[in-house]
XYZ file of C-alpha atoms in Angstrom:
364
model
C 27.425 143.886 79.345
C 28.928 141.623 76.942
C 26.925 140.607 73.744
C 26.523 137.135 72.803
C 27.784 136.025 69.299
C 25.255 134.920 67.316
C 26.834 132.374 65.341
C 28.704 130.575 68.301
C 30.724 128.251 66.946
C 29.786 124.816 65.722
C 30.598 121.598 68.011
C 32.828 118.976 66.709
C 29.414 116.639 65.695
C 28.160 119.680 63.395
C 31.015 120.035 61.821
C 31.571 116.952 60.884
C 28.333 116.176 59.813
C 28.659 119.618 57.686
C 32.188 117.960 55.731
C 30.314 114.515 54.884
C 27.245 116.512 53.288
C 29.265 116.509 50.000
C 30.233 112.701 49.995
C 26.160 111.517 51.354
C 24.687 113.924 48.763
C 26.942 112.025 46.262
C 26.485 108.965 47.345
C 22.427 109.187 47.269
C 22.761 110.558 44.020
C 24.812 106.762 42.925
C 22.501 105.492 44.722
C 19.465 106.960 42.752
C 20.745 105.916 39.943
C 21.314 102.753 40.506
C 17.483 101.915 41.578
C 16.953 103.426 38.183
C 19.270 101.400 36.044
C 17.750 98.091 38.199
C 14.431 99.115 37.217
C 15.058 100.105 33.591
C 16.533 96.401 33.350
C 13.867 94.623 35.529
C 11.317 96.547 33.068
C 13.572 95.303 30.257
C 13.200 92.009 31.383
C 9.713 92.091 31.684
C 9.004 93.625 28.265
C 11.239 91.277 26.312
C 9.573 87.763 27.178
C 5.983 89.221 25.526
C 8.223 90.796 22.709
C 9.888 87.483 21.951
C 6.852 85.581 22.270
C 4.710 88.336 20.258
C 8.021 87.919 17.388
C 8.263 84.814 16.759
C 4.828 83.576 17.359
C 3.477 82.107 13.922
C -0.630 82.390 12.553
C -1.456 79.134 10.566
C -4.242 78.692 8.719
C -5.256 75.811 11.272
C -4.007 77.337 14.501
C -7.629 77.298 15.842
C -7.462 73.667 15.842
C -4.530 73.296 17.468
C -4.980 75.976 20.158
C -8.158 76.481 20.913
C -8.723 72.440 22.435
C -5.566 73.584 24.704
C -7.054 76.833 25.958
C -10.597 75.165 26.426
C -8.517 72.886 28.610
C -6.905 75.410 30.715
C -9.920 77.416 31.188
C -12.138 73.951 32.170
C -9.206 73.239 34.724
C -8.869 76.506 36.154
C -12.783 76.285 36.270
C -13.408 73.466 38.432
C -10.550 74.480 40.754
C -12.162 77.974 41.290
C -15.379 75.751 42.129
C -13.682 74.116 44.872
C -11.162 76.887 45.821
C -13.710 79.213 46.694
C -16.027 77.002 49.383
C -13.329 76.190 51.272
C -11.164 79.345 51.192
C -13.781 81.932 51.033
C -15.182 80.105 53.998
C -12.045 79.823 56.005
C -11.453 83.223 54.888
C -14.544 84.120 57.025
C -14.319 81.669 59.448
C -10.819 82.943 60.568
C -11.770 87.047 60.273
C -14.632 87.894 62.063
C -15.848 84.107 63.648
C -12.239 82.534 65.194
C -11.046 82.811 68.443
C -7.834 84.970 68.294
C -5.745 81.943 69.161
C -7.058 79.725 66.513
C -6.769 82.435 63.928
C -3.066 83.007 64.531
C -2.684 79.258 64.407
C -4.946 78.712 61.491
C -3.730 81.269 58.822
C -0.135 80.496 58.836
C -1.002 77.002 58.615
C -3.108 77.626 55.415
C -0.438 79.626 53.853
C 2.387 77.645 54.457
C 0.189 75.329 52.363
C 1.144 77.507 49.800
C 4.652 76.278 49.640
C 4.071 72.783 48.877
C 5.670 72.133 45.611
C 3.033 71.520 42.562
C 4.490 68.656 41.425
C 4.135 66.685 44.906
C 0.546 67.451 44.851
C 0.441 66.047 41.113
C 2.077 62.905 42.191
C -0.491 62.304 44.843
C -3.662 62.945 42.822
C -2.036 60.678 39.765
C -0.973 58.038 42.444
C -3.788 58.152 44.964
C -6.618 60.280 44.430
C -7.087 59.507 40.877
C -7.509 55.518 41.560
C -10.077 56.146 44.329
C -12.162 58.351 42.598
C -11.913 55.691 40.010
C -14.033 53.487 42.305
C -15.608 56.044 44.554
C -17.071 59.009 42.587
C -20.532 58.288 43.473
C -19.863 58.161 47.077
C -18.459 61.493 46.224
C -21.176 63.122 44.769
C -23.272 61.854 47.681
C -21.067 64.006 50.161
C -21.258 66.567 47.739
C -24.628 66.926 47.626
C -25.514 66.270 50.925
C -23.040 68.449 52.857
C -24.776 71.697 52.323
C -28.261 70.156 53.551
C -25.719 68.436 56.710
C -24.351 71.676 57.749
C -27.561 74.011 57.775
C -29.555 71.428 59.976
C -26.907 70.896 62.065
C -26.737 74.887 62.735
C -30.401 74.747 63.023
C -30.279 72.029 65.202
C -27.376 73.770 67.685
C -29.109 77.409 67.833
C -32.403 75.384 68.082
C -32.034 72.835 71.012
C -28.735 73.798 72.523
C -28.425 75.401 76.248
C -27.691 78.629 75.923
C -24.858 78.764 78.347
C -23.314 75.625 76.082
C -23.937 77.781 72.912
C -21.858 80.954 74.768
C -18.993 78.544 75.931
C -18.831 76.676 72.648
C -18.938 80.719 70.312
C -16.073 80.447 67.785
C -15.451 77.117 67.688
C -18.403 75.813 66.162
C -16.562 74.444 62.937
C -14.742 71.849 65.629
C -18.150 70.751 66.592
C -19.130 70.262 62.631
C -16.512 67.374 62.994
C -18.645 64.606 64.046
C -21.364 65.291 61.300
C -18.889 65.643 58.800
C -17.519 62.233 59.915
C -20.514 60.786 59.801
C -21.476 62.039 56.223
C -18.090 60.418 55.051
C -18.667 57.182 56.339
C -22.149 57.162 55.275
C -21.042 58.179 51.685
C -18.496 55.794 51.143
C -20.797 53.008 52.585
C -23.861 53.221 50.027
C -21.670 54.491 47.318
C -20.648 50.478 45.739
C -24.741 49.759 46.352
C -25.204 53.389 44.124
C -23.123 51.558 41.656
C -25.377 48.805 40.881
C -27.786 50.971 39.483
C -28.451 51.547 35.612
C -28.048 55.532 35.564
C -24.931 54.745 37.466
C -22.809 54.192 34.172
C -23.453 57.689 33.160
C -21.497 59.253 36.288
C -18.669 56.643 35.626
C -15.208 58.198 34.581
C -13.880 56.992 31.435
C -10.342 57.596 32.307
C -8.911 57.966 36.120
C -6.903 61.002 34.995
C -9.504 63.630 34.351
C -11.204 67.012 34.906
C -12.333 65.974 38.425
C -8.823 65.066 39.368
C -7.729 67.927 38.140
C -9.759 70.403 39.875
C -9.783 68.765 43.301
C -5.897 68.765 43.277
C -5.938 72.379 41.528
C -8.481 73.426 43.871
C -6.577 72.644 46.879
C -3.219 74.249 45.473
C -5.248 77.590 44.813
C -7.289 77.497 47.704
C -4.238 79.247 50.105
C -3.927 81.756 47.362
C -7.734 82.518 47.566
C -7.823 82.376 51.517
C -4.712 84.355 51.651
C -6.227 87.364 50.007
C -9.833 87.102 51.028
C -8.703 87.047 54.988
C -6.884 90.041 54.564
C -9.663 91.724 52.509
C -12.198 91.071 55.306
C -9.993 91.370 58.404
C -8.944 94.678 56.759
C -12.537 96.200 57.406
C -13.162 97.639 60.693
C -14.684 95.891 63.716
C -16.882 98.390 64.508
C -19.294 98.253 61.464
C -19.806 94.606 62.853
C -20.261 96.039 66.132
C -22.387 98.265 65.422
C -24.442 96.699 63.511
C -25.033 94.004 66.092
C -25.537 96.962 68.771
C -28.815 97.556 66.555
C -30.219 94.302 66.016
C -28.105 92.404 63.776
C -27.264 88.806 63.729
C -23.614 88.218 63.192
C -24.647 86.308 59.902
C -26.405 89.525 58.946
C -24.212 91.912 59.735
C -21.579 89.798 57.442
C -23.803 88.988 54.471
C -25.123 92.940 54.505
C -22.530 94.964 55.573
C -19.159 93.285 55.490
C -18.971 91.225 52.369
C -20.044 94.121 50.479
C -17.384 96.618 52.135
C -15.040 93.940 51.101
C -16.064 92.915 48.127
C -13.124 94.244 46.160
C -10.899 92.270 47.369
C -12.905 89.015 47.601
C -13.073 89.269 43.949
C -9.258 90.172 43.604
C -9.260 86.830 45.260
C -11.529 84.879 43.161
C -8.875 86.373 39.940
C -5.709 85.826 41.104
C -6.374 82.334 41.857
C -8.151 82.149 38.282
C -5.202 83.169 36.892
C -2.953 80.696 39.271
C -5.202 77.986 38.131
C -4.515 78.626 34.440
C -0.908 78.920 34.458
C -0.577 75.843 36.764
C 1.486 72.696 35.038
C 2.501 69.687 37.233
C -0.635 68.882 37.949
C -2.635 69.359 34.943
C 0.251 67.319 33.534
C 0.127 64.745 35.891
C -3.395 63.949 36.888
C -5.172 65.521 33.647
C -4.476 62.842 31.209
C -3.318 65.436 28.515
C -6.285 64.551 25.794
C -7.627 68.115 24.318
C -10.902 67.516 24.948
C -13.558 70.202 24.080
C -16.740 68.699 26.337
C -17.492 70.334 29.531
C -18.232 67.143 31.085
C -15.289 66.801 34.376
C -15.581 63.395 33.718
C -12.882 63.353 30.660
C -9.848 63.980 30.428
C -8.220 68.040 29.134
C -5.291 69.313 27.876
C -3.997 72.566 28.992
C -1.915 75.038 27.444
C 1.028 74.991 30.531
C 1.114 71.504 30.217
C 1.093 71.083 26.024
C 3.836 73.413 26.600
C 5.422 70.589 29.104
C 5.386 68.299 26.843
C 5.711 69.633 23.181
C 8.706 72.459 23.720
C 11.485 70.104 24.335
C 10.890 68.539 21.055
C 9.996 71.488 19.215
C 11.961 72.546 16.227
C 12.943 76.112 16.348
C 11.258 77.427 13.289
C 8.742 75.263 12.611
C 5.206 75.841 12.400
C 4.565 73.507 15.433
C 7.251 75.729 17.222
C 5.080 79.034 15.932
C 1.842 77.861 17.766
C 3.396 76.869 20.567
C 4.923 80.402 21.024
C 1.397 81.426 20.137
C 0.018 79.044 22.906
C 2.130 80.805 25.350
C 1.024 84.186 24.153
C -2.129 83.625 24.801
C -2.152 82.367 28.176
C 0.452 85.273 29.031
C -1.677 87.688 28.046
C -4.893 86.233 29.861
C -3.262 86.077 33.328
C -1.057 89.380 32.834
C -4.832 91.099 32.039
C -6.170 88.826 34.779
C -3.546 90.134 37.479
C -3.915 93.783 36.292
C -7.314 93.388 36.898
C -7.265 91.841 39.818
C -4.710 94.724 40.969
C -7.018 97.641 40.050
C -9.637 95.982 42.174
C -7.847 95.806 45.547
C -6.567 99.253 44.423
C -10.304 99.880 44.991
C -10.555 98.169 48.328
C -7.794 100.143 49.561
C -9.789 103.471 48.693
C -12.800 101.758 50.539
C -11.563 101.228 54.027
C -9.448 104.064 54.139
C -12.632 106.378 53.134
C -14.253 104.240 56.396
């Protein structure tokens, strides 16, 4: 009985897979090191902006007076954007996670973040041109809304889980916020109808904006421009946790609102706060429209009803005339130093935080 060899020989594929080890185990190694040389050069790149900055940067005796106005601009705008950014995209964010219909929500987010991508400068051409003009004539009928919109919306969901059939409440779940409409209409029109008759009155003057170009400008415009960013991130924070807590928690009692407030905002808190910074730190670096709609006076008062002066956009305006050398060209390096290093500590932070999240749900 014959015995089999046992190292038949190799088929044509094997061998010719075994004479191009050679030239693949060279070419990963070119490979290798060119995603090495790319990264030395990209981390080149990044160092050398904060070295430049850090080098020719110049301490006067005066710089607080000439940079701390800017920064207590940049921090007042990024301020009042956060303060609208995060009702309206930590709400959507919520809305569109755990409340939408499927269909909505894949019609909804892209629609939010394609927001994203409209340029800065458009926006800052409609609030100087439009919004800034209105408000002008309007802001009382704007704090009205303001202050009555809260009050609007709980009655009104008191009022629907209240007197509402039950079988309209099942046929109408998810797409309550449609049904907000009317009220929300109505609360407009209502606004902008008693605001002029507000304006007759003597403590009327005090909520008057000196300027049209001013803080509230500014953060309405910047609010809306960071609100995608904050959206963005707090959608995918909540969506990320898993359905079944929710479940589960309604299996045992829960009310949907409950087993958000209790169980699901805290799972996901991480990342609702990496939210809340990175679009603290995209409000601070933001230019256009700070520049447009801010009227660039480096105001120190908290007041929203005055104009600011931010760092991006002193750096707008001054660097093109800025004479290398100079001590004005020192603090505006400075300037730029500074906010650098607040949003590069901001975005770390905001990094080790979803870092954090990431270690939460995957522990779930």
């Amino acid at each position: 009985m014959p015995v089999p060899d046992p190292h038949p020989p190799a088929s044509p594929l094997a061998r010719r897979f075994a004479e191009r080890a050679p030239l693949r185990a060279r070419r990963e190694r070119h490979l290798r090191l060119g995603l090495r040389l790319a990264a030395a050069f990209l981390a080149l790149l990044a160092l050398a902006m904060p070295l430049f900055l850090l080098a020719s940067a110049r301490v006067t005796p005066d710089w607080a007076a000439h940079v701390l106005p800017l920064l207590v601009g940049s921090l007042k705008a990024a301020l009042y954007a956060i303060v609208v950014a995060v009702p309206l995209g930590l709400g959507a964010a919520i809305w569109c996670a755990r409340f939408a219909p499927p269909a909505w929500r894949a019609l909804l987010k892209p629609l939010f973040e394609l927001f994203e991508a409209v340029p800065a400068v458009v926006l800052g051409l409609i609030a100087a041109l439009l919004l800034a003009p209105w408000l002008l004539q309007h802001v009382l009928s704007l704090l009205v809304f303001v202050a009555l919109l809260v009050p609007l919306l709980i009655a009104s969901g008191f009022l629907w889980q209240r007197f509402a059939p039950a079988t309209w409440q099942q046929r109408c779940a998810g797409y309550e916020v449609a049904l907000s409409l009317l009220p929300l209409l109505a609360l407009a029109t209502v606004s902008v109808s008693i605001g002029p008759a507000l304006a007759t009155t003597a403590w009327a003057a005090l909520l008057q904006p000196l300027t049209p170009w001013n803080g509230l400008v500014v953060g309405l415009m910047l609010g809306l421009a960071v609100m995608p960013t904050v959206f963005s991130l707090a959608e995918d924070a909540l969506f990320a946790v898993p359905a079944e807590l929710a479940l589960g928690a309604q299996a045992l009692g829960a009310t949907r609102w409950q087993a958000l407030w209790r169980l699901l905002l805290p799972v996901a808190a991480p990342g609702v706060v990496a939210a809340l910074l990175l679009g603290f730190s995209r409000a601070l670096g933001e230019t256009m429209i700070v520049l447009m709609a801010s009227g660039n006076t480096p105001l120190t008062g908290i007041s929203p009803l005055t104009g600011l002066r931010s760092i991006a956009a002193n750096l707008a305006l001054e660097a093109p005339q800025a004479v290398p050398g100079s001590a004005g060209y020192g603090l505006l390096l400075l300037s730029a130093l500074l906010l650098f290093c607040i949003c590069l500590l901001l975005n770390l932070l905001a990094e080790q935080v979803r870092g954090r999240l990431r270690r939460r749900v995957a522990g779930l």
